[in-house]
Amino acid sequence: MRLTVIGTGYLGATHAACMAELGHEVIGVDVDPEKVAALRAGQVPFHEPGLGELIARHTATGRLRFTTSYEEAGAFGEVHFVCVGTPQRPGSEAADLSYVESAFAAIAGHSAGDALLVGKSTVPVGTAEALAGRYAAEVAWNPEFLREGYAVEDTLRPDRLVLGVRSARAESILRAVYEPVLAAGTPLVVTDFPTAELVKTAANAFLATKISFINAMAEVCEAAGGDVRRLSEALGHDDRIGARFLRSGVGFGGGCLPKDIRAFAHRADELGVSLAFLREVDSINMRRRDRVVELARELCGGAVLGARITVLGAAFKPDSDDIRDSPALDVAARLGLDGADVTVYDPAAMDNARKAFPLLGYAASAEEALRGADLVLLLTEWPQFRELDPERTRSLVGRPHIVDGRGVLDADDWTAAGWRFRALGRPAPAGEER
Ligand code: UGA
């Protein structure tokens, strides 16, 4: 089939490449000429394992092209996927729908009346209905659930496909688009517009709630002398609860979970339904960042002013160079404002971090970042940080003080190597003040 994908960010670039992989002819459209030029040259402007190879392969075969022209895309595509962003609106909890609105208007203005316009962006419930009334071409909603770092895998082998459709025709077109995915046995849910939109926001709200639940338990463990890692392990053995997304630490960040729970609570208010618990989920998440700052102060003797603090991690999670709402950089920036001499190292997100936080210090390697440090904060659990050797690391730093903000280091090993070791969700060792 001939498909277009509007927006070539994480979602759009991945969707376009994966649709080509499924055998379709695809044009990716973006208003940013630089992005289009880079993609045409086979360069992916962000870190996403496997995506570069896929784009290079399919631009070489000619099955995947990129353009800035809606006219070209409209004339070409039978199905148009809208994959633009829905960031948080400044000064509000609500989602900014302006990119979605203009993408739909632009492609609808150039496409044939029998084309199918498919929204994939995460939107407040009611958006598809509002858009469907505006254009000659039919609208459908097909939310995506891809995770950064696993975007290709999640698109080619998703846990489920959700199609929000208003006609048998739209359903059969989308079934044809995803034929190889469906043939592999992927569960399919065909539903109405509001349910399709809600599946996405509900899924992200649930995931955020699960993380904040275990992080609230971490707060209780800190107060009561428990160990949240063991608690999480034991809870996870219950099949009804499940172990995934039950890792406590400095909390969730990124371009999706934080803004999606805010937009969802806001939209629910508009509908007269209270999702106040999502605001508590948000607060618990933010309190974990406060807690790391508090532990840093404690380990620096009450104030961080002048202390050399090494922050390991800048991306909001490993296998990503995305720093949007990154807990690691939030903590680093707060400590910097409090007068600490902060040095950040991240294996993938250095350029993005430098642009967003130019006043923080940056090192070219973990080793360089660690040299002479008064305090080390592990805030993004990249494998190379999880595997740090306590003895060797001790030989680099000035003072062996560490906070494990992701619960990935072995406290006994680090303590045995002479470190003053603190982690979230565990009481302070005997003899140390809380
Ligand atoms: C999230 C969802 O997982 C995807 O299904 C969804 O499609 C995507 O948002 C989106 O809306 O586009 P993503 O933001 O890539 O994906 O990241 P996750 O892997 O969900 O991680 C989110 C945050 O939660 C990270 O900061 C991670 O460190 C944190 N996290 C995750 C925890 O603190 N504990 C956990 O147990 C799991």
Short mmCIF file of C-alpha atoms and ligand atoms in Angstrom, two decimals:
data_model
loop_
_atom_site.label_atom_id
_atom_site.label_comp_id
_atom_site.label_asym_id
_atom_site.label_seq_id
_atom_site.Cartn_x
_atom_site.Cartn_y
_atom_site.Cartn_z
CA MET A 1 0.00 0.00 0.00
CA ARG A 2 1.06 3.66 -0.33
CA LEU A 3 1.28 5.26 3.09
CA THR A 4 2.39 8.62 4.41
CA VAL A 5 3.53 9.40 7.91
CA ILE A 6 3.21 13.01 9.07
CA GLY A 7 5.83 14.00 11.67
CA THR A 8 9.22 12.33 11.83
CA GLY A 9 10.01 12.41 15.55
CA TYR A 10 10.47 9.23 17.61
CA LEU A 11 7.03 7.98 16.75
CA GLY A 12 6.80 9.07 13.11
CA ALA A 13 10.31 8.10 11.98
CA THR A 14 9.89 4.69 13.60
CA HIS A 15 6.40 4.17 12.19
CA ALA A 16 7.53 5.17 8.68
CA ALA A 17 10.55 2.84 8.74
CA CYS A 18 8.54 -0.05 10.19
CA MET A 19 5.75 0.36 7.64
CA ALA A 20 8.41 0.13 4.90
CA GLU A 21 9.74 -2.98 6.65
CA LEU A 22 6.23 -4.47 6.46
CA GLY A 23 6.41 -4.04 2.68
CA HIS A 24 4.58 -0.74 2.11
CA GLU A 25 5.72 2.24 0.08
CA VAL A 26 6.09 5.10 2.52
CA ILE A 27 6.65 8.85 2.45
CA GLY A 28 7.57 10.54 5.73
CA VAL A 29 6.56 14.20 5.92
CA ASP A 30 7.98 16.85 8.19
CA VAL A 31 7.81 20.65 8.18
CA ASP A 32 11.46 20.81 9.34
CA PRO A 33 13.72 20.76 6.23
CA GLU A 34 16.81 19.94 8.31
CA LYS A 35 15.19 16.83 9.77
CA VAL A 36 14.08 15.73 6.31
CA ALA A 37 17.56 16.30 4.86
CA ALA A 38 19.12 14.25 7.68
CA LEU A 39 16.64 11.39 7.26
CA ARG A 40 17.17 11.37 3.49
CA ALA A 41 20.87 10.92 4.20
CA GLY A 42 19.99 7.99 6.45
CA GLN A 43 20.76 9.88 9.68
CA VAL A 44 18.43 9.51 12.65
CA PRO A 45 18.44 12.70 14.73
CA PHE A 46 17.99 10.78 18.01
CA HIS A 47 19.25 7.62 19.68
CA GLU A 48 17.02 4.66 18.88
CA PRO A 49 18.57 1.19 18.58
CA GLY A 50 17.97 -0.46 15.19
CA LEU A 51 16.16 2.48 13.61
CA GLY A 52 19.14 3.85 11.66
CA GLU A 53 19.70 0.51 9.92
CA LEU A 54 16.03 0.22 9.01
CA ILE A 55 15.88 3.74 7.57
CA ALA A 56 19.13 3.28 5.64
CA ARG A 57 17.91 -0.05 4.20
CA HIS A 58 14.55 1.25 3.04
CA THR A 59 15.74 4.63 1.74
CA ALA A 60 18.25 2.63 -0.32
CA THR A 61 15.52 0.40 -1.79
CA GLY A 62 13.39 3.50 -2.48
CA ARG A 63 10.52 2.10 -0.43
CA LEU A 64 10.95 4.91 2.10
CA ARG A 65 11.23 8.58 1.18
CA PHE A 66 11.04 11.84 3.09
CA THR A 67 9.65 15.19 2.03
CA THR A 68 8.53 18.56 3.36
CA SER A 69 5.75 18.74 0.77
CA TYR A 70 2.19 17.99 1.87
CA GLU A 71 1.21 18.26 -1.77
CA GLU A 72 3.50 15.37 -2.72
CA ALA A 73 2.38 13.34 0.29
CA GLY A 74 -1.33 14.01 -0.34
CA ALA A 75 -1.10 12.96 -3.97
CA PHE A 76 0.80 9.79 -3.03
CA GLY A 77 -0.86 8.25 0.02
CA GLU A 78 -3.92 6.05 0.38
CA VAL A 79 -3.54 6.14 4.16
CA HIS A 80 -2.03 9.06 6.08
CA PHE A 81 -0.76 8.51 9.63
CA VAL A 82 -0.50 11.61 11.81
CA CYS A 83 2.36 11.14 14.29
CA VAL A 84 3.08 14.67 15.51
CA GLY A 85 3.68 15.63 19.14
CA THR A 86 1.16 16.77 21.75
CA PRO A 87 3.34 18.56 24.32
CA GLN A 88 2.04 20.09 27.52
CA ARG A 89 0.60 23.56 26.90
CA PRO A 90 2.70 26.23 28.64
CA GLY A 91 1.04 27.40 31.84
CA SER A 92 -1.52 24.58 31.80
CA GLU A 93 -1.85 20.85 32.41
CA ALA A 94 -3.62 20.43 29.07
CA ALA A 95 -2.16 18.99 25.87
CA ASP A 96 -1.26 21.38 23.08
CA LEU A 97 -3.16 20.08 20.05
CA SER A 98 -1.95 22.71 17.61
CA TYR A 99 0.47 20.35 15.79
CA VAL A 100 -2.22 17.66 15.45
CA GLU A 101 -4.75 20.18 14.19
CA SER A 102 -2.42 21.69 11.62
CA ALA A 103 -1.14 18.29 10.42
CA PHE A 104 -4.70 17.04 9.86
CA ALA A 105 -5.71 20.26 8.11
CA ALA A 106 -2.62 20.23 5.88
CA ILE A 107 -2.87 16.61 4.78
CA ALA A 108 -6.66 16.71 4.42
CA GLY A 109 -6.27 19.75 2.16
CA HIS A 110 -4.09 17.78 -0.24
CA SER A 111 -5.44 14.25 -0.08
CA ALA A 112 -8.04 12.40 -2.11
CA GLY A 113 -11.58 12.16 -0.69
CA ASP A 114 -11.27 8.38 -0.34
CA ALA A 115 -8.00 8.57 1.64
CA LEU A 116 -7.99 7.47 5.29
CA LEU A 117 -6.59 9.93 7.86
CA VAL A 118 -5.29 8.00 10.86
CA GLY A 119 -4.31 9.70 14.11
CA LYS A 120 -1.56 8.03 16.14
CA SER A 121 -0.66 10.95 18.43
CA THR A 122 -1.66 10.76 22.10
CA VAL A 123 -4.66 13.08 22.40
CA PRO A 124 -7.37 14.00 24.90
CA VAL A 125 -10.50 11.90 24.48
CA GLY A 126 -12.88 13.63 22.07
CA THR A 127 -10.21 14.83 19.63
CA ALA A 128 -10.92 12.22 16.92
CA GLU A 129 -14.63 12.99 17.00
CA ALA A 130 -13.95 16.73 16.60
CA LEU A 131 -11.54 16.14 13.70
CA ALA A 132 -13.79 13.65 11.93
CA GLY A 133 -16.46 16.27 11.37
CA ARG A 134 -14.12 18.60 9.52
CA TYR A 135 -12.84 16.80 6.43
CA ALA A 136 -14.13 14.95 3.40
CA ALA A 137 -11.68 12.10 4.04
CA GLU A 138 -12.55 9.55 6.74
CA VAL A 139 -10.75 9.66 10.10
CA ALA A 140 -9.61 6.71 12.27
CA TRP A 141 -7.59 6.52 15.49
CA ASN A 142 -4.79 4.02 16.02
CA PRO A 143 -2.85 4.81 19.21
CA GLU A 144 0.74 3.66 19.61
CA PHE A 145 2.39 2.20 22.68
CA LEU A 146 6.05 2.21 21.71
CA ARG A 147 8.74 2.75 24.29
CA GLU A 148 11.83 4.76 23.48
CA GLY A 149 14.77 2.41 23.20
CA TYR A 150 12.48 -0.40 21.96
CA ALA A 151 10.57 1.60 19.38
CA VAL A 152 11.26 -0.68 16.39
CA GLU A 153 10.50 -3.86 18.30
CA ASP A 154 7.33 -2.36 19.83
CA THR A 155 6.08 -1.28 16.38
CA LEU A 156 6.83 -4.51 14.51
CA ARG A 157 5.81 -6.81 17.37
CA PRO A 158 3.38 -4.81 19.53
CA ASP A 159 1.53 -6.23 22.56
CA ARG A 160 -1.72 -5.26 20.85
CA LEU A 161 -3.17 -3.18 18.04
CA VAL A 162 -6.04 -0.82 18.78
CA LEU A 163 -8.19 0.53 15.96
CA GLY A 164 -10.73 3.25 16.64
CA VAL A 165 -12.97 3.23 13.55
CA ARG A 166 -16.37 4.33 12.38
CA SER A 167 -16.77 2.05 9.37
CA ALA A 168 -16.03 -1.46 8.14
CA ARG A 169 -14.07 0.18 5.33
CA ALA A 170 -11.66 1.95 7.72
CA GLU A 171 -11.24 -1.28 9.67
CA SER A 172 -10.42 -3.30 6.58
CA ILE A 173 -7.92 -0.70 5.32
CA LEU A 174 -6.10 -0.75 8.65
CA ARG A 175 -6.21 -4.54 8.83
CA ALA A 176 -4.54 -4.57 5.40
CA VAL A 177 -1.84 -2.10 6.57
CA TYR A 178 -1.03 -4.31 9.58
CA GLU A 179 -1.60 -7.65 7.85
CA PRO A 180 1.86 -9.14 8.70
CA VAL A 181 1.57 -7.98 12.33
CA LEU A 182 -1.90 -9.48 12.67
CA ALA A 183 -0.81 -12.68 10.93
CA ALA A 184 1.82 -13.06 13.66
CA GLY A 185 -1.00 -13.35 16.18
CA THR A 186 -0.95 -9.81 17.66
CA PRO A 187 -4.16 -9.22 19.67
CA LEU A 188 -6.48 -6.72 17.97
CA VAL A 189 -9.06 -4.51 19.64
CA VAL A 190 -11.46 -2.76 17.27
CA THR A 191 -13.43 -0.05 18.98
CA ASP A 192 -14.95 3.43 18.84
CA PHE A 193 -13.00 6.70 18.84
CA PRO A 194 -13.23 7.59 22.55
CA THR A 195 -12.20 4.11 23.69
CA ALA A 196 -9.25 4.04 21.29
CA GLU A 197 -8.02 7.41 22.57
CA LEU A 198 -8.56 6.35 26.17
CA VAL A 199 -6.64 3.07 25.83
CA LYS A 200 -3.48 5.09 25.34
CA THR A 201 -3.98 7.63 28.12
CA ALA A 202 -5.22 4.93 30.51
CA ALA A 203 -2.19 2.74 29.77
CA ASN A 204 0.26 5.55 30.51
CA ALA A 205 -1.73 6.59 33.60
CA PHE A 206 -1.60 3.00 34.87
CA LEU A 207 2.14 2.69 34.28
CA ALA A 208 2.81 6.01 36.04
CA THR A 209 0.58 4.94 38.93
CA LYS A 210 2.42 1.66 39.28
CA ILE A 211 5.79 3.45 39.47
CA SER A 212 4.50 6.02 41.94
CA PHE A 213 2.88 3.28 44.02
CA ILE A 214 6.21 1.55 44.57
CA ASN A 215 7.89 4.92 45.12
CA ALA A 216 5.30 5.75 47.80
CA MET A 217 6.16 2.40 49.37
CA ALA A 218 9.80 3.52 49.22
CA GLU A 219 8.85 6.54 51.32
CA VAL A 220 7.18 4.24 53.84
CA CYS A 221 10.24 1.96 53.85
CA GLU A 222 12.50 4.95 54.55
CA ALA A 223 10.29 5.92 57.49
CA ALA A 224 9.72 2.41 58.83
CA GLY A 225 13.10 0.80 58.24
CA GLY A 226 12.03 -1.48 55.38
CA ASP A 227 13.77 -2.26 52.09
CA VAL A 228 11.74 -1.36 49.01
CA ARG A 229 13.79 -3.59 46.70
CA ARG A 230 12.84 -6.69 48.64
CA LEU A 231 9.28 -5.41 48.96
CA SER A 232 9.04 -4.90 45.21
CA GLU A 233 10.55 -8.33 44.54
CA ALA A 234 8.02 -10.01 46.81
CA LEU A 235 5.06 -8.06 45.41
CA GLY A 236 6.14 -8.87 41.87
CA HIS A 237 5.83 -12.61 42.49
CA ASP A 238 2.08 -12.11 42.74
CA ASP A 239 0.87 -12.65 39.17
CA ARG A 240 -2.00 -10.26 39.74
CA ILE A 241 0.46 -7.46 40.51
CA GLY A 242 3.38 -8.40 38.24
CA ALA A 243 7.01 -7.36 38.61
CA ARG A 244 7.27 -5.00 35.64
CA PHE A 245 7.19 -1.24 36.22
CA LEU A 246 7.65 -1.88 39.91
CA ARG A 247 11.23 -0.63 40.05
CA SER A 248 11.48 2.13 42.61
CA GLY A 249 13.94 4.96 42.25
CA VAL A 250 14.09 8.61 41.34
CA GLY A 251 10.89 8.21 39.35
CA PHE A 252 9.56 8.58 35.85
CA GLY A 253 10.34 11.31 33.35
CA GLY A 254 10.43 11.62 29.58
CA GLY A 255 8.24 13.18 26.96
CA CYS A 256 5.19 11.00 27.66
CA LEU A 257 4.26 9.81 31.15
CA PRO A 258 4.48 13.17 32.99
CA LYS A 259 2.62 15.24 30.41
CA ASP A 260 0.12 12.49 29.62
CA ILE A 261 -1.07 12.07 33.23
CA ARG A 262 -1.49 15.85 33.54
CA ALA A 263 -3.43 16.12 30.29
CA PHE A 264 -5.58 13.15 31.31
CA ALA A 265 -6.47 14.64 34.72
CA HIS A 266 -7.24 17.95 33.02
CA ARG A 267 -9.45 16.35 30.38
CA ALA A 268 -11.27 14.29 33.01
CA ASP A 269 -12.02 17.50 34.94
CA GLU A 270 -13.56 18.94 31.77
CA LEU A 271 -15.73 15.84 31.55
CA GLY A 272 -16.78 16.23 35.20
CA VAL A 273 -14.83 13.19 36.39
CA SER A 274 -12.17 13.49 39.09
CA LEU A 275 -8.86 11.74 38.47
CA ALA A 276 -7.30 13.56 41.43
CA PHE A 277 -5.22 10.48 42.23
CA LEU A 278 -3.14 11.21 39.13
CA ARG A 279 -2.07 14.50 40.69
CA GLU A 280 -0.87 12.55 43.72
CA VAL A 281 0.95 10.15 41.37
CA ASP A 282 2.67 13.23 39.93
CA SER A 283 3.54 14.62 43.39
CA ILE A 284 4.97 11.31 44.64
CA ASN A 285 7.12 11.24 41.52
CA MET A 286 8.44 14.75 42.12
CA ARG A 287 9.08 14.04 45.81
CA ARG A 288 11.60 11.35 44.84
CA ARG A 289 13.71 14.02 43.17
CA ASP A 290 13.48 16.12 46.36
CA ARG A 291 14.60 13.09 48.34
CA VAL A 292 17.77 12.68 46.26
CA VAL A 293 18.60 16.35 46.79
CA GLU A 294 18.00 15.87 50.53
CA LEU A 295 20.30 12.82 50.64
CA ALA A 296 22.96 14.76 48.73
CA ARG A 297 22.80 17.51 51.33
CA GLU A 298 23.07 14.99 54.16
CA LEU A 299 26.09 13.30 52.62
CA CYS A 300 27.74 16.68 52.06
CA GLY A 301 27.38 17.56 55.73
CA GLY A 302 24.24 19.69 55.49
CA ALA A 303 24.87 21.87 52.43
CA VAL A 304 26.11 21.16 48.93
CA LEU A 305 27.69 24.58 48.44
CA GLY A 306 31.10 24.07 46.83
CA ALA A 307 30.82 20.25 46.86
CA ARG A 308 32.02 18.40 43.75
CA ILE A 309 29.08 16.24 42.79
CA THR A 310 29.15 13.73 39.94
CA VAL A 311 25.80 12.89 38.36
CA LEU A 312 25.85 9.63 36.42
CA GLY A 313 23.08 9.82 33.85
CA ALA A 314 21.29 12.61 32.02
CA ALA A 315 18.76 10.74 29.83
CA PHE A 316 15.35 10.08 31.42
CA LYS A 317 16.09 6.37 31.10
CA PRO A 318 18.86 4.15 29.69
CA ASP A 319 19.07 3.42 25.93
CA SER A 320 17.81 6.89 25.13
CA ASP A 321 19.29 10.31 24.53
CA ASP A 322 16.00 11.95 25.47
CA ILE A 323 16.35 14.39 28.34
CA ARG A 324 12.80 15.69 28.43
CA ASP A 325 11.74 15.98 32.08
CA SER A 326 14.73 13.87 33.07
CA PRO A 327 14.86 13.25 36.83
CA ALA A 328 18.68 13.08 36.62
CA LEU A 329 19.04 16.53 35.09
CA ASP A 330 16.37 18.00 37.34
CA VAL A 331 18.37 16.89 40.39
CA ALA A 332 21.66 18.02 38.81
CA ALA A 333 20.25 21.47 38.05
CA ARG A 334 18.82 21.90 41.55
CA LEU A 335 22.15 21.01 43.13
CA GLY A 336 23.89 23.38 40.73
CA LEU A 337 21.57 26.18 41.81
CA ASP A 338 22.39 25.36 45.44
CA GLY A 339 26.04 26.06 44.69
CA ALA A 340 27.39 22.55 44.07
CA ASP A 341 30.05 22.04 41.41
CA VAL A 342 28.13 19.47 39.35
CA THR A 343 29.66 17.27 36.64
CA VAL A 344 27.35 15.17 34.50
CA TYR A 345 28.18 12.17 32.35
CA ASP A 346 25.80 10.17 30.16
CA PRO A 347 26.71 7.68 27.42
CA ALA A 348 24.19 9.10 24.89
CA ALA A 349 22.53 12.31 26.06
CA MET A 350 25.49 14.69 26.45
CA ASP A 351 24.68 16.98 23.52
CA ASN A 352 21.04 17.32 24.49
CA ALA A 353 21.93 17.86 28.15
CA ARG A 354 24.50 20.54 27.32
CA LYS A 355 22.01 22.43 25.18
CA ALA A 356 19.30 22.36 27.84
CA PHE A 357 21.55 22.93 30.89
CA PRO A 358 24.60 24.83 29.64
CA LEU A 359 25.68 25.89 33.13
CA LEU A 360 26.29 22.36 34.44
CA GLY A 361 29.71 20.78 34.05
CA TYR A 362 30.14 17.85 31.64
CA ALA A 363 32.83 15.18 31.42
CA ALA A 364 33.90 13.10 28.41
CA SER A 365 33.73 9.80 30.29
CA ALA A 366 32.43 8.30 33.52
CA GLU A 367 35.99 8.04 34.76
CA GLU A 368 36.67 11.72 34.12
CA ALA A 369 33.39 12.66 35.80
CA LEU A 370 34.22 10.59 38.88
CA ARG A 371 37.74 11.88 39.40
CA GLY A 372 37.96 13.88 42.63
CA ALA A 373 34.22 13.78 43.38
CA ASP A 374 32.93 14.45 46.90
CA LEU A 375 29.67 12.68 46.10
CA VAL A 376 28.38 10.41 43.31
CA LEU A 377 24.71 10.24 42.33
CA LEU A 378 23.63 7.36 40.08
CA LEU A 379 20.42 8.65 38.48
CA THR A 380 20.03 6.82 35.13
CA GLU A 381 20.67 3.09 35.22
CA TRP A 382 22.84 2.64 32.13
CA PRO A 383 24.50 -0.83 32.16
CA GLN A 384 27.98 0.71 32.47
CA PHE A 385 26.92 2.45 35.70
CA ARG A 386 25.26 -0.66 37.11
CA GLU A 387 28.52 -2.51 36.50
CA LEU A 388 30.79 0.04 38.19
CA ASP A 389 33.35 -1.65 40.39
CA PRO A 390 33.24 -0.18 43.91
CA GLU A 391 36.99 -0.64 44.55
CA ARG A 392 38.08 0.89 41.26
CA THR A 393 35.54 3.72 41.54
CA ARG A 394 36.79 4.45 45.04
CA SER A 395 40.30 4.96 43.70
CA LEU A 396 38.98 7.74 41.44
CA VAL A 397 36.82 9.83 43.75
CA GLY A 398 37.86 12.31 46.42
CA ARG A 399 35.38 11.05 49.01
CA PRO A 400 33.60 7.66 48.72
CA HIS A 401 30.01 8.83 49.10
CA ILE A 402 27.30 7.56 46.77
CA VAL A 403 23.52 7.72 46.36
CA ASP A 404 22.01 4.94 44.25
CA GLY A 405 18.96 6.69 42.85
CA ARG A 406 17.83 3.70 40.78
CA GLY A 407 18.26 0.82 43.21
CA VAL A 408 20.72 -1.02 40.97
CA LEU A 409 23.88 -1.31 43.06
CA ASP A 410 24.67 -3.88 45.72
CA ALA A 411 24.78 -1.99 49.01
CA ASP A 412 26.91 -4.65 50.73
CA ASP A 413 29.60 -4.62 48.03
CA TRP A 414 29.84 -0.83 48.09
CA THR A 415 29.82 -0.60 51.86
CA ALA A 416 32.47 -3.33 52.08
CA ALA A 417 34.65 -1.28 49.70
CA GLY A 418 34.50 1.63 52.15
CA TRP A 419 31.71 3.66 50.61
CA ARG A 420 29.14 5.63 52.53
CA PHE A 421 26.24 4.21 50.54
CA ARG A 422 22.70 5.55 50.49
CA ALA A 423 19.77 4.49 48.35
CA LEU A 424 16.15 5.48 47.98
CA GLY A 425 13.64 3.28 49.78
CA ARG A 426 16.00 2.00 52.41
CA PRO A 427 16.71 3.27 55.89
CA ALA A 428 20.00 4.95 56.67
CA PRO A 429 22.56 2.45 57.93
CA ALA A 430 22.84 2.23 61.72
CA GLY A 431 24.74 5.11 63.19
CA GLU A 432 23.94 7.50 60.34
CA GLU A 433 21.40 10.25 60.71
CA ARG A 434 18.29 10.09 58.49
C1 UGA B 1 6.08 5.28 27.78
C2 UGA B 1 5.24 3.99 27.75
O1 UGA B 1 5.92 2.94 28.42
C3 UGA B 1 4.95 3.57 26.31
O2 UGA B 1 4.10 2.43 26.28
C4 UGA B 1 4.27 4.74 25.59
O3 UGA B 1 3.98 4.42 24.24
C5 UGA B 1 5.16 5.95 25.64
O4 UGA B 1 5.43 6.30 27.02
C6 UGA B 1 4.46 7.08 24.94
O5 UGA B 1 3.43 7.56 25.43
O6 UGA B 1 4.86 7.45 23.82
P1 UGA B 1 8.69 5.79 27.46
O7 UGA B 1 8.36 7.20 27.83
O8 UGA B 1 9.58 5.52 26.29
O9 UGA B 1 7.33 4.97 27.19
O10 UGA B 1 9.42 5.18 28.72
P2 UGA B 1 9.16 4.03 29.78
O11 UGA B 1 9.99 2.86 29.46
O12 UGA B 1 7.72 3.82 29.99
O13 UGA B 1 9.78 4.72 31.09
C7 UGA B 1 9.20 5.92 31.60
C8 UGA B 1 9.91 6.37 32.84
O14 UGA B 1 9.56 5.52 33.94
C9 UGA B 1 11.43 6.37 32.78
O15 UGA B 1 11.91 7.57 33.37
C10 UGA B 1 11.83 5.16 33.62
O16 UGA B 1 13.09 5.33 34.22
C11 UGA B 1 10.72 5.15 34.64
N1 UGA B 1 10.47 3.81 35.24
C12 UGA B 1 10.03 2.78 34.47
C13 UGA B 1 10.65 3.63 36.60
O17 UGA B 1 11.02 4.58 37.34
N2 UGA B 1 10.36 2.41 37.16
C14 UGA B 1 9.94 1.37 36.41
O18 UGA B 1 9.72 0.28 36.98
C15 UGA B 1 9.77 1.55 35.04
#
